[in-house]
Short mmCIF file of C-alpha atoms in Angstrom, two decimals:
data_model
loop_
_atom_site.label_atom_id
_atom_site.label_comp_id
_atom_site.label_asym_id
_atom_site.label_seq_id
_atom_site.Cartn_x
_atom_site.Cartn_y
_atom_site.Cartn_z
CA MET A 208 -10.38 -9.10 -28.48
CA ILE A 209 -10.14 -10.78 -31.92
CA THR A 210 -13.46 -12.13 -33.45
CA PHE A 211 -13.75 -15.56 -35.29
CA SER A 212 -14.33 -13.58 -38.48
CA GLN A 213 -10.93 -11.95 -38.35
CA PHE A 214 -9.09 -14.86 -37.31
CA ARG A 215 -10.37 -16.42 -40.27
CA LYS A 216 -8.88 -13.57 -42.43
CA SER A 217 -5.27 -14.21 -40.63
CA VAL A 218 -2.20 -15.79 -42.13
CA VAL A 219 -1.98 -18.03 -39.27
CA PHE A 220 -5.65 -19.81 -39.76
CA LYS A 221 -4.98 -19.83 -43.44
CA LEU A 222 -1.93 -21.75 -42.92
CA PHE A 223 -3.37 -24.04 -40.52
CA VAL A 224 -6.14 -24.97 -43.16
CA ALA A 225 -3.63 -25.50 -45.74
CA VAL A 226 -1.37 -27.57 -43.53
CA ALA A 227 -4.51 -29.42 -42.20
CA GLY A 228 -5.79 -30.13 -45.61
CA SER A 229 -2.43 -31.58 -46.99
CA TYR A 230 -1.82 -33.67 -44.00
CA PHE A 231 -5.39 -35.23 -44.91
CA LEU A 232 -4.48 -35.78 -48.59
CA TYR A 233 -1.32 -37.74 -47.70
CA VAL A 234 -3.33 -39.93 -44.75
CA ILE A 235 -5.76 -40.94 -47.70
CA SER A 236 -3.18 -41.08 -50.31
CA GLY A 237 -3.30 -44.70 -51.04
CA PHE A 238 -7.13 -43.79 -52.04
CA LEU A 239 -6.03 -40.83 -53.95
CA PHE A 240 -3.65 -42.31 -56.68
CA PRO A 241 -6.04 -44.27 -58.50
CA LEU A 242 -8.13 -41.15 -58.56
CA PHE A 243 -5.39 -39.16 -59.88
CA LEU A 244 -4.66 -41.72 -62.19
CA ALA A 245 -8.36 -41.66 -63.48
CA LEU A 246 -8.42 -37.82 -63.90
CA ALA A 247 -5.05 -37.86 -65.71
CA LEU A 248 -6.34 -40.58 -67.96
CA SER A 249 -9.90 -38.52 -68.39
CA PHE A 250 -8.10 -35.17 -69.73
CA LEU A 251 -5.90 -37.29 -71.78
CA LEU A 252 -9.12 -38.72 -73.39
CA ALA A 253 -11.21 -35.44 -73.53
CA PRO A 254 -10.09 -34.02 -76.87
CA ILE A 255 -10.95 -37.59 -78.46
CA VAL A 256 -14.22 -37.62 -76.87
CA ARG A 257 -15.09 -33.86 -78.02
CA PHE A 258 -14.11 -35.17 -81.73
CA PHE A 259 -16.29 -37.97 -81.71
CA GLU A 260 -19.27 -35.80 -80.05
CA LYS A 261 -19.00 -33.41 -83.33
CA LEU A 262 -19.22 -36.34 -85.75
CA THR A 263 -22.47 -36.43 -87.62
CA MET A 264 -23.81 -39.41 -89.74
CA GLY A 265 -26.90 -39.24 -92.25
CA GLN A 266 -26.26 -35.65 -93.58
CA GLY A 267 -26.06 -34.42 -90.10
CA THR A 268 -29.22 -35.96 -88.74
CA ILE A 269 -27.43 -38.35 -86.25
CA HIS A 270 -25.45 -37.02 -83.42
CA ILE A 271 -23.04 -39.63 -81.66
CA SER A 272 -24.20 -39.66 -77.74
CA ARG A 273 -21.66 -38.78 -75.33
CA GLY A 274 -21.69 -42.30 -73.75
CA VAL A 275 -20.85 -43.69 -77.61
CA ALA A 276 -18.25 -41.00 -77.75
CA ILE A 277 -16.65 -42.02 -74.61
CA PHE A 278 -16.71 -45.51 -75.52
CA LEU A 279 -15.02 -45.24 -78.88
CA SER A 280 -12.52 -42.92 -77.32
CA PHE A 281 -11.50 -45.80 -75.10
CA VAL A 282 -11.25 -48.07 -78.03
CA VAL A 283 -8.91 -45.77 -79.85
CA PHE A 284 -6.48 -45.21 -76.84
CA ALA A 285 -6.60 -49.03 -76.49
CA LEU A 286 -5.93 -49.71 -80.14
CA PHE A 287 -2.86 -46.89 -80.38
CA ILE A 288 -1.51 -48.75 -76.89
CA ALA A 289 -2.08 -52.22 -78.66
CA ILE A 290 -0.06 -51.24 -81.86
CA LEU A 291 2.43 -49.15 -79.93
CA VAL A 292 3.17 -52.40 -77.81
CA ALA A 293 3.17 -54.60 -80.95
CA VAL A 294 5.44 -52.37 -82.93
CA ILE A 295 8.00 -51.30 -80.20
CA ALA A 296 7.65 -53.72 -77.22
CA PRO A 297 9.89 -56.69 -78.88
CA PRO A 298 12.69 -54.70 -79.85
CA LEU A 299 12.58 -52.67 -76.74
CA LEU A 300 12.56 -55.82 -74.67
CA ASP A 301 15.51 -57.12 -76.72
CA GLN A 302 17.53 -54.03 -76.05
CA VAL A 303 16.82 -53.99 -72.49
CA ASN A 304 17.63 -57.58 -71.83
CA GLU A 305 20.93 -56.91 -73.86
CA LEU A 306 21.71 -53.86 -71.98
CA ILE A 307 20.87 -55.50 -68.57
CA SER A 308 23.23 -58.53 -69.29
CA HIS A 309 25.96 -56.07 -70.18
CA PHE A 310 25.34 -53.45 -67.08
CA PRO A 311 27.89 -55.39 -64.70
CA GLU A 312 30.71 -54.87 -67.56
CA TYR A 313 29.80 -51.52 -67.89
CA ALA A 314 29.84 -50.78 -64.19
CA GLN A 315 33.06 -52.51 -63.79
CA ARG A 316 34.70 -50.76 -66.81
CA ALA A 317 33.76 -47.39 -65.33
CA HIS A 318 36.06 -48.17 -62.47
CA VAL A 319 39.17 -49.46 -64.40
CA GLN A 320 38.83 -47.59 -67.51
CA ASP A 321 42.26 -46.20 -69.24
CA TRP A 322 41.62 -43.07 -69.64
CA GLN A 323 45.16 -42.23 -70.64
CA SER A 324 44.75 -44.50 -73.71
CA ILE A 325 41.43 -42.96 -74.43
CA LEU A 326 42.82 -39.58 -74.43
CA ARG A 327 45.82 -40.43 -76.34
CA ASP A 328 43.73 -42.18 -79.14
CA GLY A 329 41.99 -38.83 -79.53
CA ASN A 330 45.15 -36.82 -79.68
CA TYR A 331 44.39 -35.17 -76.18
CA PRO A 332 47.36 -34.97 -73.71
CA THR A 333 47.54 -37.46 -71.10
CA LEU A 334 46.84 -37.01 -67.47
CA PRO A 335 48.79 -37.64 -64.44
CA SER A 336 47.85 -40.99 -62.52
CA ASN A 337 46.36 -38.94 -59.54
CA LEU A 338 43.91 -37.18 -61.87
CA ASN A 339 43.06 -40.48 -63.53
CA ASN A 340 42.29 -42.07 -60.26
CA ILE A 341 40.09 -39.00 -59.23
CA ALA A 342 38.15 -38.96 -62.67
CA ASP A 343 37.65 -42.75 -62.21
CA SER A 344 36.52 -42.31 -58.62
CA LEU A 345 34.35 -39.75 -59.68
CA VAL A 346 32.23 -41.58 -62.09
CA GLY A 347 31.86 -44.77 -59.74
CA TRP A 348 30.88 -42.36 -56.89
CA THR A 349 28.19 -40.31 -59.21
CA MET A 350 27.03 -43.55 -60.47
CA GLY A 351 26.68 -44.99 -57.20
CA ILE A 352 24.57 -41.80 -55.65
CA ILE A 353 22.28 -42.01 -58.92
CA GLY A 354 21.82 -46.00 -58.15
CA ASN A 355 20.96 -45.37 -54.71
CA MET A 356 18.66 -42.75 -55.31
CA LEU A 357 16.84 -44.87 -57.98
CA ARG A 358 16.79 -47.69 -55.37
CA ARG A 359 14.88 -45.83 -52.86
CA LEU A 360 12.63 -43.98 -55.23
CA ILE A 361 11.74 -47.56 -56.87
CA SER A 362 11.49 -49.27 -53.48
CA SER A 363 9.08 -46.50 -51.81
CA SER A 364 7.03 -46.52 -55.19
CA MET A 365 6.53 -50.38 -55.16
CA ASP A 366 5.35 -50.02 -51.68
CA ILE A 367 2.68 -47.60 -52.74
CA VAL A 368 1.82 -49.45 -55.78
CA ALA A 369 1.61 -52.86 -53.72
CA ASN A 370 -0.96 -51.06 -51.45
CA ILE A 371 -3.17 -49.50 -54.30
CA VAL A 372 -5.57 -52.46 -54.70
CA GLY A 373 -8.22 -50.15 -56.63
CA LEU A 374 -5.82 -49.60 -59.70
CA ILE A 375 -8.07 -52.03 -61.60
CA VAL A 376 -10.98 -49.43 -61.30
CA VAL A 377 -8.91 -46.58 -63.16
CA PRO A 378 -10.32 -46.89 -66.60
CA PHE A 379 -14.13 -47.36 -65.03
CA LEU A 380 -13.72 -44.13 -62.82
CA SER A 381 -12.07 -42.37 -65.90
CA PHE A 382 -15.28 -43.45 -68.05
CA TYR A 383 -17.67 -41.99 -65.13
CA PHE A 384 -15.65 -38.95 -64.77
CA LEU A 385 -15.99 -38.44 -68.92
CA LYS A 386 -19.70 -39.09 -68.58
CA ASP A 387 -20.75 -37.26 -65.41
CA TRP A 388 -18.01 -34.77 -64.97
CA ARG A 389 -20.70 -31.70 -65.22
CA GLU A 390 -23.12 -33.46 -62.58
CA LEU A 391 -20.13 -34.19 -60.34
CA CYS A 392 -19.23 -30.58 -60.71
CA GLN A 393 -22.74 -29.27 -59.92
CA MET A 394 -23.14 -31.62 -56.91
CA PHE A 395 -19.84 -30.15 -55.58
CA VAL A 396 -20.90 -26.53 -56.21
CA ASN A 397 -24.37 -27.15 -54.34
CA LEU A 398 -22.60 -27.88 -50.98
CA PHE A 399 -21.87 -24.27 -50.50
CA THR A 400 -24.01 -21.74 -50.07
CA PRO A 401 -25.45 -19.53 -52.82
CA GLU A 402 -23.26 -16.55 -52.42
CA VAL A 403 -20.11 -18.33 -52.99
CA ARG A 404 -21.21 -20.82 -55.50
CA PRO A 405 -20.22 -18.59 -58.54
CA LYS A 406 -16.53 -18.55 -56.95
CA VAL A 407 -16.20 -22.21 -56.52
CA GLU A 408 -17.47 -22.85 -59.96
CA ASP A 409 -14.64 -20.52 -61.44
CA ILE A 410 -11.78 -22.49 -58.88
CA LEU A 411 -13.42 -25.76 -60.46
CA LYS A 412 -13.34 -24.60 -63.99
CA ASN A 413 -9.55 -23.13 -63.35
CA LEU A 414 -8.50 -26.08 -61.73
CA GLY A 415 -9.79 -28.18 -64.90
CA GLU A 416 -8.09 -26.11 -67.57
CA THR A 417 -4.87 -26.14 -65.59
CA LEU A 418 -4.94 -30.08 -65.19
CA GLY A 419 -6.15 -30.81 -68.44
CA ASN A 420 -3.57 -28.54 -70.08
CA TYR A 421 -0.88 -30.02 -68.15
CA VAL A 422 -2.04 -33.38 -69.13
CA ILE A 423 -2.04 -32.82 -72.79
CA GLY A 424 1.07 -30.74 -72.95
CA LEU A 425 2.71 -33.35 -71.21
CA GLY A 426 1.76 -36.04 -73.41
CA LYS A 427 3.13 -34.14 -76.34
CA LEU A 428 6.49 -33.23 -74.80
CA CYS A 429 6.83 -37.04 -73.84
CA LEU A 430 6.46 -37.77 -77.33
CA ILE A 431 8.92 -35.22 -78.93
CA SER A 432 11.47 -36.31 -76.30
CA GLY A 433 11.13 -40.03 -76.81
CA ILE A 434 11.61 -39.37 -80.83
CA VAL A 435 14.32 -36.72 -80.48
CA VAL A 436 16.29 -38.85 -77.88
CA MET A 437 15.92 -42.12 -79.94
CA PHE A 438 17.16 -40.60 -82.92
CA GLY A 439 20.08 -38.54 -81.26
CA THR A 440 21.57 -41.65 -79.43
CA PHE A 441 21.45 -43.64 -82.66
CA CYS A 442 23.03 -40.96 -84.48
CA ILE A 443 25.65 -40.95 -81.96
CA GLY A 444 26.38 -44.72 -82.01
CA ILE A 445 26.09 -45.47 -78.37
CA GLY A 446 23.39 -48.39 -78.96
CA TYR A 447 19.94 -48.96 -77.50
CA PRO A 448 18.20 -46.23 -79.16
CA LEU A 449 14.64 -47.52 -78.07
CA VAL A 450 15.60 -47.99 -74.49
CA PHE A 451 17.03 -44.43 -74.21
CA GLY A 452 13.94 -43.14 -76.24
CA PHE A 453 11.64 -44.68 -73.91
CA VAL A 454 13.41 -43.60 -70.70
CA ALA A 455 13.39 -40.14 -72.09
CA VAL A 456 9.42 -40.46 -72.31
CA LEU A 457 9.18 -41.47 -68.66
CA SER A 458 11.99 -39.01 -67.76
CA GLU A 459 9.80 -35.96 -69.17
CA THR A 460 7.05 -36.66 -66.77
CA ILE A 461 9.41 -35.61 -63.91
CA PRO A 462 10.89 -32.01 -64.40
CA ILE A 463 14.56 -31.55 -63.36
CA PHE A 464 15.30 -34.81 -61.93
CA GLY A 465 13.85 -36.93 -64.52
CA PRO A 466 16.12 -35.68 -67.63
CA VAL A 467 19.08 -35.76 -65.05
CA PHE A 468 18.44 -39.48 -64.45
CA GLY A 469 17.90 -40.17 -68.26
CA ALA A 470 21.01 -38.17 -69.50
CA ALA A 471 23.27 -39.92 -66.61
CA ALA A 472 22.20 -43.63 -67.95
CA ALA A 473 22.99 -42.65 -71.53
CA ILE A 474 26.15 -40.82 -70.79
CA PHE A 475 27.23 -43.96 -68.46
CA THR A 476 26.51 -46.34 -71.29
CA ALA A 477 28.29 -43.91 -73.99
CA TYR A 478 31.29 -43.96 -71.68
CA ASP A 479 31.98 -47.82 -71.95
CA LEU A 480 32.78 -47.06 -75.69
CA SER A 481 35.00 -43.98 -75.09
CA ILE A 482 35.29 -40.55 -73.64
CA THR A 483 34.50 -39.00 -76.77
CA HIS A 484 31.27 -40.59 -77.24
CA ALA A 485 30.55 -39.68 -73.40
CA ILE A 486 31.03 -35.94 -74.30
CA TYR A 487 28.94 -35.85 -77.50
CA THR A 488 26.06 -37.72 -75.41
CA ALA A 489 26.35 -34.99 -72.83
CA LEU A 490 26.52 -32.21 -74.98
CA PHE A 491 23.38 -33.81 -77.08
CA TYR A 492 21.19 -34.17 -73.94
CA GLY A 493 22.47 -30.74 -72.55
CA VAL A 494 21.59 -28.80 -75.83
CA TYR A 495 17.99 -30.86 -75.94
CA TYR A 496 17.13 -30.23 -72.50
CA LEU A 497 17.86 -26.19 -72.62
CA LEU A 498 15.73 -26.14 -75.90
CA ASP A 499 13.08 -28.36 -74.00
CA ALA A 500 13.04 -26.24 -71.01
CA ASN A 501 13.25 -22.84 -72.81
CA VAL A 502 11.67 -23.34 -76.13
CA LEU A 503 9.47 -26.46 -76.11
CA MET A 504 7.99 -26.46 -72.95
CA PRO A 505 6.95 -22.60 -72.80
CA LYS A 506 5.25 -23.18 -76.70
CA ILE A 507 3.62 -26.30 -75.64
CA MET A 508 2.82 -25.65 -71.80
CA GLY A 509 2.24 -21.96 -71.76
CA LYS A 510 1.54 -20.76 -68.25
CA THR A 511 -0.08 -23.72 -67.48
CA ILE A 512 1.90 -24.21 -64.23
CA ASP A 513 3.02 -20.85 -63.68
CA LEU A 514 5.30 -21.51 -60.66
CA PRO A 515 9.08 -20.52 -59.88
CA ALA A 516 11.66 -23.42 -60.49
CA VAL A 517 12.63 -23.08 -57.08
CA VAL A 518 8.91 -24.11 -55.92
CA LEU A 519 8.79 -27.18 -58.45
CA LEU A 520 12.19 -28.22 -57.18
CA ILE A 521 10.91 -28.19 -53.60
CA SER A 522 7.57 -29.82 -54.67
CA LEU A 523 9.49 -32.61 -56.53
CA MET A 524 11.66 -33.29 -53.51
CA ILE A 525 8.91 -33.58 -51.15
CA GLY A 526 6.87 -35.89 -53.60
CA GLY A 527 9.89 -37.98 -53.92
CA LYS A 528 10.45 -38.41 -50.18
CA LEU A 529 6.77 -39.04 -49.27
CA PHE A 530 6.05 -41.14 -52.21
CA GLY A 531 8.83 -42.13 -54.40
CA ILE A 532 8.57 -41.76 -58.17
CA LEU A 533 4.97 -41.75 -58.12
CA GLY A 534 5.13 -38.50 -55.75
CA MET A 535 7.42 -37.05 -58.07
CA LEU A 536 5.20 -37.42 -61.04
CA PHE A 537 2.19 -36.23 -59.42
CA ALA A 538 4.14 -33.18 -57.75
CA VAL A 539 3.78 -30.93 -60.64
CA PRO A 540 0.19 -30.95 -61.04
CA VAL A 541 -0.50 -30.83 -57.33
CA ALA A 542 1.65 -27.92 -56.91
CA GLY A 543 -0.41 -26.46 -60.14
CA VAL A 544 -3.67 -27.11 -58.07
CA TYR A 545 -2.22 -25.34 -54.83
CA ARG A 546 -1.20 -22.53 -57.13
CA VAL A 547 -4.71 -21.94 -58.65
CA LEU A 548 -6.18 -22.32 -54.73
CA TYR A 549 -3.76 -20.01 -53.68
CA LYS A 550 -4.52 -17.35 -56.43
CA GLU A 551 -8.16 -17.56 -56.04
CA LEU A 552 -8.61 -17.80 -52.22
CA TRP A 553 -5.58 -16.50 -50.00
CA HIS A 554 -6.14 -12.87 -50.93
CA GLU A 555 -9.95 -13.35 -51.40
CA GLU A 556 -10.80 -10.97 -48.42
CA GLU A 557 -8.75 -8.18 -49.90
CA LYS A 558 -9.97 -8.30 -53.21
CA LYS A 559 -13.29 -7.87 -51.41
CA CYS A 560 -12.18 -4.64 -49.59
#
């Protein structure tokens, strides 16, 4: 007869605990989203807090307290956002309004564009009319699918945001996370028996490092992506460089799917000018995101989220299905948390043997 100790070590029990824990997190997800946002903001501000803590005044006799350092980090962050909004928001909103006003024209032309004249102007051989129809239908079909997917994602995301009344507490939660993080971790560790507390401390440390490195690395990648795409689209001459740079910043937060949506929007706009602009735009995005995936991301992220691409893809699909864009945004760090827990706990009994 199987004892409870043996059953606890079985794969069935571990899977049951994993599924039950995941379902519990899903049920309380409305409460957890503000918590996740507060944690992300805390990890983002942590380096600034450490910088202020190291500052000294009066020939090294006066040290800034942690509370003051946290307050100053919020001030710096708020000033950065305010300057960014003041400088970029007016021209960005102008370009967004212009793009929205012209979007119906772009959509209409995408279906009736005379491909033969475009190709003829570029000294390419003309295509038979049936291929023209196929090409126009393919463009319309592709943009229709992308539009429907975006509408579903935005709709599900807005439903979640509408139910998150506690978003206003995010900066307050972030402040107290930064201030009392060590005490909170110690309180959580003390919930366990003395013999397992060292293991719990290691898990919390790994989780903190994983999430902290991910948030900081993602911030760097978003900044680089926005700048590169802004200048790239400006040089190609498709217009609205600030819009596409801003879209690139948002797209970088969602691996795989995000860049596809961002590139599709730019190519669709470039297609209105000419097939040549569309090709150049597609090549630019393709080359950049290849470099992003194979050079920038490994260099900046390292092994922060060391998961196979297929696992990340499945995580993004599940997150998007359950929670829309917000689910896709948090899918990767949640998958990273599961990776740490799997690495530390799944084969724990085998390690003891």
